[in-house]
Tab-separated table of C-alpha atoms and ligand atoms in Angstrom:
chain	number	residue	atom	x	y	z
U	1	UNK	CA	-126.803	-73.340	-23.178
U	2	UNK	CA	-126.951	-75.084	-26.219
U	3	UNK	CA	-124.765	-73.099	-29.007
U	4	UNK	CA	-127.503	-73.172	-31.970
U	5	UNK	CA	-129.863	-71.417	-28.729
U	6	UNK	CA	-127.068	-68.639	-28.400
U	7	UNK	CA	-126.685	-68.621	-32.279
U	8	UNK	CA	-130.239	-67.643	-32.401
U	9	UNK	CA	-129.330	-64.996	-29.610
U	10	UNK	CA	-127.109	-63.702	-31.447
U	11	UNK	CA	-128.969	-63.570	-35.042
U	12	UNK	CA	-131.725	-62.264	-32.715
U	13	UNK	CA	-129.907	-59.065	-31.951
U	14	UNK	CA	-128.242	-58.745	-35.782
U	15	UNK	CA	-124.594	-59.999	-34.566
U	16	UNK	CA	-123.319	-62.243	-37.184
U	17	UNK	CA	-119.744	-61.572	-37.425
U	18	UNK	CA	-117.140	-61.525	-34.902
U	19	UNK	CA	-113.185	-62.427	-34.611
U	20	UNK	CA	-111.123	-63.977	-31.888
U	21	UNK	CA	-108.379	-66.245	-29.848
U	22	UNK	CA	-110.303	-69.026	-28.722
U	23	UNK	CA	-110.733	-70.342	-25.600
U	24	UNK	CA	-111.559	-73.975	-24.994
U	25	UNK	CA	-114.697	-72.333	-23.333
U	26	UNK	CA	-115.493	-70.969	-27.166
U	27	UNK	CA	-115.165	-74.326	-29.041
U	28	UNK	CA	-118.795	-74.402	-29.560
U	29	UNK	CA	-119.235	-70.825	-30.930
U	30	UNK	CA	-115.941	-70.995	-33.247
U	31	UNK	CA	-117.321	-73.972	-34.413
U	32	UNK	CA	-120.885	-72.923	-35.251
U	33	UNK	CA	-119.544	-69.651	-36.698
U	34	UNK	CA	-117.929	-71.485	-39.557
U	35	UNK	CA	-120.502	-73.996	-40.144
U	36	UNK	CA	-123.357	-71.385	-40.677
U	37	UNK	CA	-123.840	-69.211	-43.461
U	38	UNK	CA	-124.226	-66.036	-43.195
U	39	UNK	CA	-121.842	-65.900	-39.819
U	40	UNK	CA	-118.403	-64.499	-40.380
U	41	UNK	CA	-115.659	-65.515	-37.981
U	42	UNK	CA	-112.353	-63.665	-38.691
U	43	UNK	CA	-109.308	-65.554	-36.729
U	44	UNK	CA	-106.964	-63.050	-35.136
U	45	UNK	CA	-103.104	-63.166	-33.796
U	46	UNK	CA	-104.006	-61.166	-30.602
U	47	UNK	CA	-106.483	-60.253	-28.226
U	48	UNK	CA	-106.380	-56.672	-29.026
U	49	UNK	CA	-106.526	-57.165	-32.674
U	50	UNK	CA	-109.556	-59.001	-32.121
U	51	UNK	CA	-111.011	-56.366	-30.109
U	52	UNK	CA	-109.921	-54.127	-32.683
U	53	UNK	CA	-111.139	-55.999	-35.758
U	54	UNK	CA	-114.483	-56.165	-34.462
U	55	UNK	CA	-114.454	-52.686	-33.462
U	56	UNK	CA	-114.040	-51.734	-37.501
U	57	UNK	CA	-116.521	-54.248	-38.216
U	58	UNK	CA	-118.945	-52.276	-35.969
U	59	UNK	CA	-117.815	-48.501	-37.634
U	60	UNK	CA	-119.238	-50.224	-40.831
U	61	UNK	CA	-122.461	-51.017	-39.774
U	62	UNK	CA	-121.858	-54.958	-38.414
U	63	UNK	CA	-122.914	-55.738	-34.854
U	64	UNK	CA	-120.045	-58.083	-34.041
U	65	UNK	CA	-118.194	-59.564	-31.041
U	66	UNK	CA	-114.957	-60.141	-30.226
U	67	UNK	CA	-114.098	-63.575	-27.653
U	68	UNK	CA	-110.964	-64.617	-25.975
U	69	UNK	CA	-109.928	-66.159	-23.065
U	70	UNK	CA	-109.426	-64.239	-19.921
U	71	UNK	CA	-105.621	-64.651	-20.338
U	72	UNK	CA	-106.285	-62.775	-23.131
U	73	UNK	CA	-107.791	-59.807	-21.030
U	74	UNK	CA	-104.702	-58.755	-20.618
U	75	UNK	CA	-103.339	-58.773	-24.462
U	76	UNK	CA	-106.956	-56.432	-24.703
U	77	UNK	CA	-106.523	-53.810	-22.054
U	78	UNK	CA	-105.244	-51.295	-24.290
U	79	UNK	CA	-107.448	-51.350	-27.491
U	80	UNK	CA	-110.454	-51.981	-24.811
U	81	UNK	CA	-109.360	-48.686	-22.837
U	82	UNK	CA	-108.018	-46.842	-25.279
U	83	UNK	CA	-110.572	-47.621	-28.424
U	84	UNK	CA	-113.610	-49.201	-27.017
U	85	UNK	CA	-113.956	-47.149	-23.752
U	86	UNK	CA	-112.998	-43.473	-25.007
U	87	UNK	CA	-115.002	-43.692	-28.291
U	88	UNK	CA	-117.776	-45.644	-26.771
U	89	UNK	CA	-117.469	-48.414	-29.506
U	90	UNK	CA	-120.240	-51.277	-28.778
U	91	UNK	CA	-118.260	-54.299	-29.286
U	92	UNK	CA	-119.555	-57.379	-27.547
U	93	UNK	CA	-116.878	-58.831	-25.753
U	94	UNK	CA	-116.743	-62.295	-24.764
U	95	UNK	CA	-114.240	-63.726	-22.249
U	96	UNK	CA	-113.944	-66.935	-20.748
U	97	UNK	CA	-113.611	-67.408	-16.806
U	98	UNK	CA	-110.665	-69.601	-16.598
U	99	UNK	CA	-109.630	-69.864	-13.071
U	100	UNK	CA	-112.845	-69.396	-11.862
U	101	UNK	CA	-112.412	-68.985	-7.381
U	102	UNK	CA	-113.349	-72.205	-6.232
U	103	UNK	CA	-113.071	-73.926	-9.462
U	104	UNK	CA	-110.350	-76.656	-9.883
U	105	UNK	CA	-107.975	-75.351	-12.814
U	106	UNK	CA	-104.198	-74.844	-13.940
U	107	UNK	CA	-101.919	-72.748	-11.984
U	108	UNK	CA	-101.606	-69.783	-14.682
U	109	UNK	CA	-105.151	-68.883	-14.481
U	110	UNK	CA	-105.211	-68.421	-10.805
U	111	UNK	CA	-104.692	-64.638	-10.054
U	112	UNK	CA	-106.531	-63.387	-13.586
U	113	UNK	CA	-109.428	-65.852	-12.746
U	114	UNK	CA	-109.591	-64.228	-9.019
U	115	UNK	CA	-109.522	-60.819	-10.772
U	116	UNK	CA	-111.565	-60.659	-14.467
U	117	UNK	CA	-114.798	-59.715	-13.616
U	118	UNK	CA	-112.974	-56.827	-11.564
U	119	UNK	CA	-110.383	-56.040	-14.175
U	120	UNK	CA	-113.495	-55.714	-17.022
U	121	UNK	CA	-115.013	-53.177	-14.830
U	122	UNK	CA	-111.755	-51.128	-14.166
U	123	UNK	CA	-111.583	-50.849	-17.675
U	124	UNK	CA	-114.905	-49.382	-18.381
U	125	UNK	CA	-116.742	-51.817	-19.110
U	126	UNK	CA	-120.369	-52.784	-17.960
U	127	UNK	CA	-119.590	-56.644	-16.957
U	128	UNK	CA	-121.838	-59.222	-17.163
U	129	UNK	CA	-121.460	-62.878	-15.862
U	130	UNK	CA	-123.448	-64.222	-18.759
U	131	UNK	CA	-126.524	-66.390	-17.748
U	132	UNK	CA	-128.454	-68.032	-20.658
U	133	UNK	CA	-132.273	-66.642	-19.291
U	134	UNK	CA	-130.971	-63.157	-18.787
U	135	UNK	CA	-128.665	-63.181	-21.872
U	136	UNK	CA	-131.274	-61.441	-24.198
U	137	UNK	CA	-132.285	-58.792	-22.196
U	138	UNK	CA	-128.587	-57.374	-20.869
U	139	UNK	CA	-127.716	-57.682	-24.669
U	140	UNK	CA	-130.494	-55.807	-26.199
U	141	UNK	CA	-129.888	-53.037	-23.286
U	142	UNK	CA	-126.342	-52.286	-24.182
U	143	UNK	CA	-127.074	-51.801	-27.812
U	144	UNK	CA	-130.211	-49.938	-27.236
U	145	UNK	CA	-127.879	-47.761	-25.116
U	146	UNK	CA	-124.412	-48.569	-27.752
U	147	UNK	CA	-122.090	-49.645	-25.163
U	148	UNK	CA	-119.391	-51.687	-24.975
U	149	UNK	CA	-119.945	-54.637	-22.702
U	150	UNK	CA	-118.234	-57.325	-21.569
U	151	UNK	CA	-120.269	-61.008	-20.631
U	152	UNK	CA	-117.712	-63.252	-19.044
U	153	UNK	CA	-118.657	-66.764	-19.898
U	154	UNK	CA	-118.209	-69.418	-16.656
U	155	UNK	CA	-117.088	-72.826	-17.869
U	156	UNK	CA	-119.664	-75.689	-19.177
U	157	UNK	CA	-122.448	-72.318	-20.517
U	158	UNK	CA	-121.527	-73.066	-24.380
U	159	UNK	CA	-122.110	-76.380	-25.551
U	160	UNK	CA	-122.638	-78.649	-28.531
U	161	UNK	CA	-123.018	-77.766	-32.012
U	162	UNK	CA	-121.252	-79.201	-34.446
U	163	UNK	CA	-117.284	-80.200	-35.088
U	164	UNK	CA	-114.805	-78.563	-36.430
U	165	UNK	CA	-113.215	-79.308	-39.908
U	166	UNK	CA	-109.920	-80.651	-39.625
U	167	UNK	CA	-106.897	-78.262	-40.135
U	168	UNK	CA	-105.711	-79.257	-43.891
U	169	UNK	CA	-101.725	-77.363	-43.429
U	170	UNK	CA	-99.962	-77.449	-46.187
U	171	UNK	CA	-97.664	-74.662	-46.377
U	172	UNK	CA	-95.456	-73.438	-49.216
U	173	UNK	CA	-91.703	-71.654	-48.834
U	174	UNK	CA	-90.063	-69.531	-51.053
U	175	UNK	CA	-93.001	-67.519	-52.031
U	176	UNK	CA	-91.671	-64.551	-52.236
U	177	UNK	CA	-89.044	-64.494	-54.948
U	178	UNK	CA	-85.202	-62.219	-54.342
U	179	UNK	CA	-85.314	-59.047	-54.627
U	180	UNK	CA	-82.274	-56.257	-55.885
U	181	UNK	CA	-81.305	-54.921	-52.881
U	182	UNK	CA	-81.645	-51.551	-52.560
U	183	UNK	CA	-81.145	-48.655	-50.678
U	184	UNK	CA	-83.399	-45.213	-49.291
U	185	UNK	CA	-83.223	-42.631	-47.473
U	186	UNK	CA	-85.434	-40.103	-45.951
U	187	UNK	CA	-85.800	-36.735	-47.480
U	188	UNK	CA	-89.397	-35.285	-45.935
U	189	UNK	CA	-90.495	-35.474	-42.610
U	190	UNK	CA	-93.876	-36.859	-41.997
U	191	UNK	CA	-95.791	-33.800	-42.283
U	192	UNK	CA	-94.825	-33.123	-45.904
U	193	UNK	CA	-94.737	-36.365	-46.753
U	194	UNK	CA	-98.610	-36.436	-45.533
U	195	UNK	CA	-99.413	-33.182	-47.700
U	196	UNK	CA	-98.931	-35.000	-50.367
U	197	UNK	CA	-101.432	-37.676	-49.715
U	198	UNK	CA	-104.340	-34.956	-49.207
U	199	UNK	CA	-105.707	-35.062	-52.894
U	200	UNK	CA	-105.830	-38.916	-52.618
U	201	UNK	CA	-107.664	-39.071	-49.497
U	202	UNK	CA	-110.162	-36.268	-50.361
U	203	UNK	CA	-110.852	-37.474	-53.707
U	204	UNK	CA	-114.858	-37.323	-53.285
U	205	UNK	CA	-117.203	-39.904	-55.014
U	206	UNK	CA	-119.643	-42.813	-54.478
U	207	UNK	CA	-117.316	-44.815	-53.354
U	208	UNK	CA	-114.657	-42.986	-50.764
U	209	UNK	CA	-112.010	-44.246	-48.965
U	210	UNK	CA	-111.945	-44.579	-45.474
U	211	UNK	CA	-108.960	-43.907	-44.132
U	212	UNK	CA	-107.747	-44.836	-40.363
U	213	UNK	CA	-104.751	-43.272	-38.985
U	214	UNK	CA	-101.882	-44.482	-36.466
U	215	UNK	CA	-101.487	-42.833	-32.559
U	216	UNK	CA	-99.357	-40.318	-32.196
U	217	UNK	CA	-98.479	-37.265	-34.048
U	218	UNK	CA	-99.156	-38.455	-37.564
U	219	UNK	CA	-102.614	-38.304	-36.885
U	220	UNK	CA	-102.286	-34.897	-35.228
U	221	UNK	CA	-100.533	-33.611	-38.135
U	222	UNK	CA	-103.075	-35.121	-40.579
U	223	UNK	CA	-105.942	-33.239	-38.430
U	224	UNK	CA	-104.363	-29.959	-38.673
U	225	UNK	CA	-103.658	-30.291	-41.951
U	226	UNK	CA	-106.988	-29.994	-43.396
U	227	UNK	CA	-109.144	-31.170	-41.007
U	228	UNK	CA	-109.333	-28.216	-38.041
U	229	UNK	CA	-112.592	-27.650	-39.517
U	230	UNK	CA	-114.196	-30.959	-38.889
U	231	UNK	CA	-115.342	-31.800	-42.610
U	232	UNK	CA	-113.160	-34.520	-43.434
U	233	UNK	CA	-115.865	-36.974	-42.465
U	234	UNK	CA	-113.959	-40.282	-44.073
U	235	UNK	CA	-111.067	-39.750	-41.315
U	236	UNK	CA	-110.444	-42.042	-37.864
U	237	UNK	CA	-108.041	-40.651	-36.151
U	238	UNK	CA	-106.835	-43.378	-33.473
U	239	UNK	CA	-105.873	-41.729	-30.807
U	240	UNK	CA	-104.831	-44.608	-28.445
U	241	UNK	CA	-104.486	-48.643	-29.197
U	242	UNK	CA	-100.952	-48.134	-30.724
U	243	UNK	CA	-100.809	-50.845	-33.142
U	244	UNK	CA	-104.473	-51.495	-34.171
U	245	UNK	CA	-105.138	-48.951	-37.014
U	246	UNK	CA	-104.985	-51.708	-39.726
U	247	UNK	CA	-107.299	-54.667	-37.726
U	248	UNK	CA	-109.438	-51.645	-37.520
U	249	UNK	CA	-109.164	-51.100	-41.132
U	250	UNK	CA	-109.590	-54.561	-41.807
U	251	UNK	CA	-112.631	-54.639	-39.941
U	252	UNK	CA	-114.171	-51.807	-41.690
U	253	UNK	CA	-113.592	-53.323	-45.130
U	254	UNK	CA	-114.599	-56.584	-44.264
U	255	UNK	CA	-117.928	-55.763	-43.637
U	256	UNK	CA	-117.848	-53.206	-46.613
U	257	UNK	CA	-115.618	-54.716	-48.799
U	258	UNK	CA	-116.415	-52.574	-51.680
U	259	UNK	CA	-115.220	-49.997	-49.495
U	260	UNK	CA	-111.905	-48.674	-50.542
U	261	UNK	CA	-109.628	-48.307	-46.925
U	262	UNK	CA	-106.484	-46.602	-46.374
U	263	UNK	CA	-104.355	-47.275	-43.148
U	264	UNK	CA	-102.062	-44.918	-42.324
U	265	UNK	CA	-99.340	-46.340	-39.757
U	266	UNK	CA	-96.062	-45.703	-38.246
U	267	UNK	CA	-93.281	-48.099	-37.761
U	268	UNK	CA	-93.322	-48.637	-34.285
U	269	UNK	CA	-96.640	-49.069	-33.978
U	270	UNK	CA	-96.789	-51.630	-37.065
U	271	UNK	CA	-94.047	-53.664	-34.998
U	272	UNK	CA	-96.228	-54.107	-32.087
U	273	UNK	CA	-98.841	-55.589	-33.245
U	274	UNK	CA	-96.950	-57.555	-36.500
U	275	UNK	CA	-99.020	-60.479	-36.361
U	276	UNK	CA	-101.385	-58.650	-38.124
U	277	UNK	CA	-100.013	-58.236	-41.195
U	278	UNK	CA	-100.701	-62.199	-41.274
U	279	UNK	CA	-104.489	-61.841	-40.516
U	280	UNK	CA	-104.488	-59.285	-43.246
U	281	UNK	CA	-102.854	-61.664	-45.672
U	282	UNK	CA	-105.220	-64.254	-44.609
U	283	UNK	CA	-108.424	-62.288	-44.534
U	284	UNK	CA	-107.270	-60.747	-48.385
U	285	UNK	CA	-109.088	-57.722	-48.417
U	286	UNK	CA	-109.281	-56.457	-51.465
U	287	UNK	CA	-109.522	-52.557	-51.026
U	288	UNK	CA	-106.976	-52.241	-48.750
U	289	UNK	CA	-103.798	-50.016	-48.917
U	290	UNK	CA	-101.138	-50.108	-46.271
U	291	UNK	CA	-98.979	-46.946	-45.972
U	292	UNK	CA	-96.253	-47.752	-43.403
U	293	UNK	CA	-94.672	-43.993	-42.121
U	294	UNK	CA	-91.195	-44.850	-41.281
U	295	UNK	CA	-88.770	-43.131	-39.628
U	296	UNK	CA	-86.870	-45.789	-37.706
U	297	UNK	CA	-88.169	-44.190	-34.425
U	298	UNK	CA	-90.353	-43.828	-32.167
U	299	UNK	CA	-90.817	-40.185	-32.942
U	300	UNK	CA	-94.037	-38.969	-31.058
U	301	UNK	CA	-92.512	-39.899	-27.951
U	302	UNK	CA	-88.983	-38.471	-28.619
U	303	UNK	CA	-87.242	-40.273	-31.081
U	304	UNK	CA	-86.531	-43.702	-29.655
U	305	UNK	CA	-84.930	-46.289	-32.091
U	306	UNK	CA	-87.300	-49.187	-33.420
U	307	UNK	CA	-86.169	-52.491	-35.283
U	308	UNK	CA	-87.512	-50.919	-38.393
U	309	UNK	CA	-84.098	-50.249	-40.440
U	310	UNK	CA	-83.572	-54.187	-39.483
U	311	UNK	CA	-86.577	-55.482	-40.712
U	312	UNK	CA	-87.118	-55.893	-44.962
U	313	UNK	CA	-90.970	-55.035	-44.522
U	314	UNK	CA	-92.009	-55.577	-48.506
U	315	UNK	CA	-90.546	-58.954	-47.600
U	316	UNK	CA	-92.552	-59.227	-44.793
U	317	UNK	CA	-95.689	-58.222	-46.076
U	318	UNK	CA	-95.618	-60.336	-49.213
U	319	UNK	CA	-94.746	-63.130	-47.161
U	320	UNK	CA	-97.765	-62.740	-45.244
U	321	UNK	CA	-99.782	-62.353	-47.976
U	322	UNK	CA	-100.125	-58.951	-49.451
U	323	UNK	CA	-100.207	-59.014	-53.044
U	324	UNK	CA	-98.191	-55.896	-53.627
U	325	UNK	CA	-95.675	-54.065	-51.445
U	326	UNK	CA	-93.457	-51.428	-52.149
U	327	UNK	CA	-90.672	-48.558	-50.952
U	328	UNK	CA	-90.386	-44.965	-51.298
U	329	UNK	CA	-88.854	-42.162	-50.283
U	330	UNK	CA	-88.199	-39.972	-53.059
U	331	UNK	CA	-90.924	-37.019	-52.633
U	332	UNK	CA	-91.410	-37.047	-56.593
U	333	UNK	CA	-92.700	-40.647	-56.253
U	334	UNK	CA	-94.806	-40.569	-52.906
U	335	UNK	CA	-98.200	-39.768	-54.327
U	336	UNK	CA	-97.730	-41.890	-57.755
U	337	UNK	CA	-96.482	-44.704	-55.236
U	338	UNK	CA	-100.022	-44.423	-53.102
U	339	UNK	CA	-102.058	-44.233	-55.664
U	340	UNK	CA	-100.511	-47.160	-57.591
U	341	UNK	CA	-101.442	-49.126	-54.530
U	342	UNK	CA	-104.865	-47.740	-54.292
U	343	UNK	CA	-105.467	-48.838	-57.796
U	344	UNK	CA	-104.141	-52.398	-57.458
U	345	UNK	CA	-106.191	-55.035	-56.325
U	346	UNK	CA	-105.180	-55.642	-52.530
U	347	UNK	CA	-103.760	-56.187	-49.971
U	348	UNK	CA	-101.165	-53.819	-51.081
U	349	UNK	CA	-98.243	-52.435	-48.483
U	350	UNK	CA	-96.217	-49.251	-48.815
U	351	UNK	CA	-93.197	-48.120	-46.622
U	352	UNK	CA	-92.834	-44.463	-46.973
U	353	UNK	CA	-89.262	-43.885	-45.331
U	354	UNK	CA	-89.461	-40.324	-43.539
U	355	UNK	CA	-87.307	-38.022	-41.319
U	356	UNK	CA	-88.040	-37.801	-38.126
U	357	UNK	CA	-89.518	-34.629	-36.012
U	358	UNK	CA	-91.843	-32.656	-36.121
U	359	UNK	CA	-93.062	-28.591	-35.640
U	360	UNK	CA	-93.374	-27.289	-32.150
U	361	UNK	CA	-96.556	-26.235	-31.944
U	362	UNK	CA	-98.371	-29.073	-33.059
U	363	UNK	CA	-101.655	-29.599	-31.693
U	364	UNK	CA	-104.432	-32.339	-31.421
U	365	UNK	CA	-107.561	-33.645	-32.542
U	366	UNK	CA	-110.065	-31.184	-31.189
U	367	UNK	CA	-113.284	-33.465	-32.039
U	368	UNK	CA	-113.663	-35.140	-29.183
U	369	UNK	CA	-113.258	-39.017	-29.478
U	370	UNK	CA	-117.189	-39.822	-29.208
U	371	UNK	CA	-117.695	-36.847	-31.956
U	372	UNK	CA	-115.078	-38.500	-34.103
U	373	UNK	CA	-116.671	-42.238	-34.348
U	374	UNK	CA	-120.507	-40.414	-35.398
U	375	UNK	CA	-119.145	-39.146	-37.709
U	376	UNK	CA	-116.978	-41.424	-39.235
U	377	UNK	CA	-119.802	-44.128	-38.643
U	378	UNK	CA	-122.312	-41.882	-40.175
U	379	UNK	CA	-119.836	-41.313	-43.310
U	380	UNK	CA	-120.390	-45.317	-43.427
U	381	UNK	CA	-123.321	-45.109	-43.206
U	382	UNK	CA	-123.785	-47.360	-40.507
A	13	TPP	C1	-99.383	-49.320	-25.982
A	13	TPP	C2	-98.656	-48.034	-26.057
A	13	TPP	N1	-97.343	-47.991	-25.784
A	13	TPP	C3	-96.666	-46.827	-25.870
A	13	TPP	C4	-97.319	-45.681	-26.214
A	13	TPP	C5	-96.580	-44.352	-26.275
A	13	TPP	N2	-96.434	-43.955	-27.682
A	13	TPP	C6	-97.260	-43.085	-28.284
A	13	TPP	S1	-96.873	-42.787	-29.850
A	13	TPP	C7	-95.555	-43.805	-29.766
A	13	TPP	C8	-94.604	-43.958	-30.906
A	13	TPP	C9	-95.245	-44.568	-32.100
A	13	TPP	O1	-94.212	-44.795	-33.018
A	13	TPP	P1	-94.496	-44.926	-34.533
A	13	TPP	O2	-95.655	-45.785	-34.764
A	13	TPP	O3	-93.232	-45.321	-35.202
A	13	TPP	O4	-94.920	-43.468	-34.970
A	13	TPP	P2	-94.094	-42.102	-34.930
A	13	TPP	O5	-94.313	-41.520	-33.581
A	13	TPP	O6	-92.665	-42.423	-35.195
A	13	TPP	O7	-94.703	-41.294	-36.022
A	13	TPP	C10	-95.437	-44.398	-28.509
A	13	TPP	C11	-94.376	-45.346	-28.115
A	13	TPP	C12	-98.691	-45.768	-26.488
A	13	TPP	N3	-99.438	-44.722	-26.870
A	13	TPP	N4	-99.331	-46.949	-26.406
């Protein structure tokens, strides 16, 4: 199929925007992404990022896709299980059939080629081996029906269209100038330390933050809170896909990018998926405020040690492009420190050192996932 025909597929059914880890499979589509206005190709670091970046892209009101290779399948499983599947998220997925049974190719694609149409339907997904005449109809199906689906794309189906620009890499070092060292330490647990955000993200008006929070308790907390009532309409709470609350922020503001985002995130789940602090950096999203929880630990599940204390995260973060980044952990300074950040032109990153536990009786997010994304997608008006 010729790539300007699927281009027109694709502008046929409003998808313009997607993000990805190519596949040699995807040349083609990478390539006529960037060369035609009005598409919007976002570049991630992982599969699941890319799942997940498209996935905010969608909450906002953007048909989009995400594409990888079937290698990348893998890297996906969780965010496709755990974000797609459970709040019923229609993402297009595209994934390339490397290793195809009876096709001649390299030894690492073997066993995932002999198992990815298999492994998209364990996961939930309504599979599709994509064929160019029937390509319209299964697409316009699943998002008359808002599904997620998957079309796995057999080698030679994408082709032409035109080349890509070369890479022009010049890189700088020593961007990010010394810094005093200095030193914090925790004096509220998470909880508390949340309380004190509340005013911030309530704070009403045309133009409201969206705000996407982290697995794991603080997101529980956050819901009982203030939200046990179901009227905080501007929340996500991310139940699952450890690691993918800020691609899903990013998505969201990149297809509103007036709209102001706040991503909520713990430490452990900020290590796991690190690489996208660089897509951040790269994509520059200007409304976007990064409040790292961190208590050295992985706390929901008992308190495990991370490599937080190791890692200088402003560091980090400026490095990879955010324009602002910041520590606290003194609770006078935790709500000045956040909304600083919210009014500063962004990417902006703040680490908010915490204790770790929590209360006993915490409970969980009694919207049910489905329940959650209406109304957060309604609150974008999407
Ligand atoms: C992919 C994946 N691995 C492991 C878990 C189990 N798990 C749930 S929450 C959590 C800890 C998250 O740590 P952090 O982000 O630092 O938040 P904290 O619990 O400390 O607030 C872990 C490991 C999971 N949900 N998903």
């Amino acid at each position: 199929m010729l790539i300007d025909d699927f281009g027109e597929v694709l502008k046929g059914r409003n998808i313009r925007s997607g993000s990805g880890v190519p596949c040699s499979y995807f040349t083609p589509l990478v390539n006529y992404m960037y060369a035609n206005d009005g598409m919007d190709y976002l570049p991630a670091s992982s599969e699941g990022e890319a799942v997940s970046i498209a996935a905010g892209m969608v909450a906002a009101g953007r048909p989009s896709f995400a594409l990888m290779q079937n290698s990348g399948l893998g890297n996906a499983v969780n965010p496709i299980t755990s974000l797609l599947y459970i709040y019923q998220i229609p993402v297009v997925l595209l994934v390339s059939h490397r290793g195809k049974p009876g096709e001649k190719d390299e030894p690492q694609h073997e066993l995932m080629g002999q198992i990815t149409v298999e492994l998209s339907k364990l996961c939930g997904m309504e599979t599709f081996v994509m064929q160019p005449e029937r390509l319209t109809a299964e697409l316009e199906d699943t998002q008359r029906r808002k599904v997620p689906a998957v079309f796995v794309v057999p080698d030679g189906t994408l082709s032409g269209g035109p080349k890509a620009a070369p890479i022009a890499l010049r890189v700088q070092s020593g961007k990010v100038p010394a810094r005093p060292v200095r030193t914090f330490e925790p004096k509220l647990g998470r909880e508390d330390a949340l309380k004190l955000l509340l005013p911030l993200l309530n704070k009403g008006g045309k133009e409201q933050l969206a705000c996407v929070s982290t697995t794991g308790k603080l997101s529980r907390e956050l819901f009982e809170l203030d939200d046990t009532a179901h009227d905080k309409t501007n929340r996500f709470y991310m139940v699952g896909s450890m690691g993918c609350a800020a691609s899903f922020g990013l998505g969201i503001n990149r297809a509103q990018p007036e709209r102001p985002v706040m991503v909520l995130d713990g430490d452990g789940a900020l290590l796991m998926k690190m690489g996208t602090l660089a897509t951040v950096g790269m994509a520059q999203p200007h409304r976007f405020t990064h409040v790292m929880f961190d208590n050295g630990a992985h706390d929901t599940t008992g308190g495990q040690a991370t490599a937080s204390p190791f890692v200088d995260f402003e560091s980090v973060a400026l490095a990879c492009g955010y324009q602002k980044a910041d520590t606290v952990a003194e609770p006078s300074e935790i709500a000045q420190a956040v909304e600083s950040h919210l009014a500063t032109d962004g990417p902006t990153f703040l680490r908010v050192l915490v204790r770790t536990g929590a209360r006993k009786d915490l409970g969980r997010p009694s919207l049910k996932p489905h329940d959650q994304w209406k109304r957060f997608t309604s609150f974008l008006g999407g």
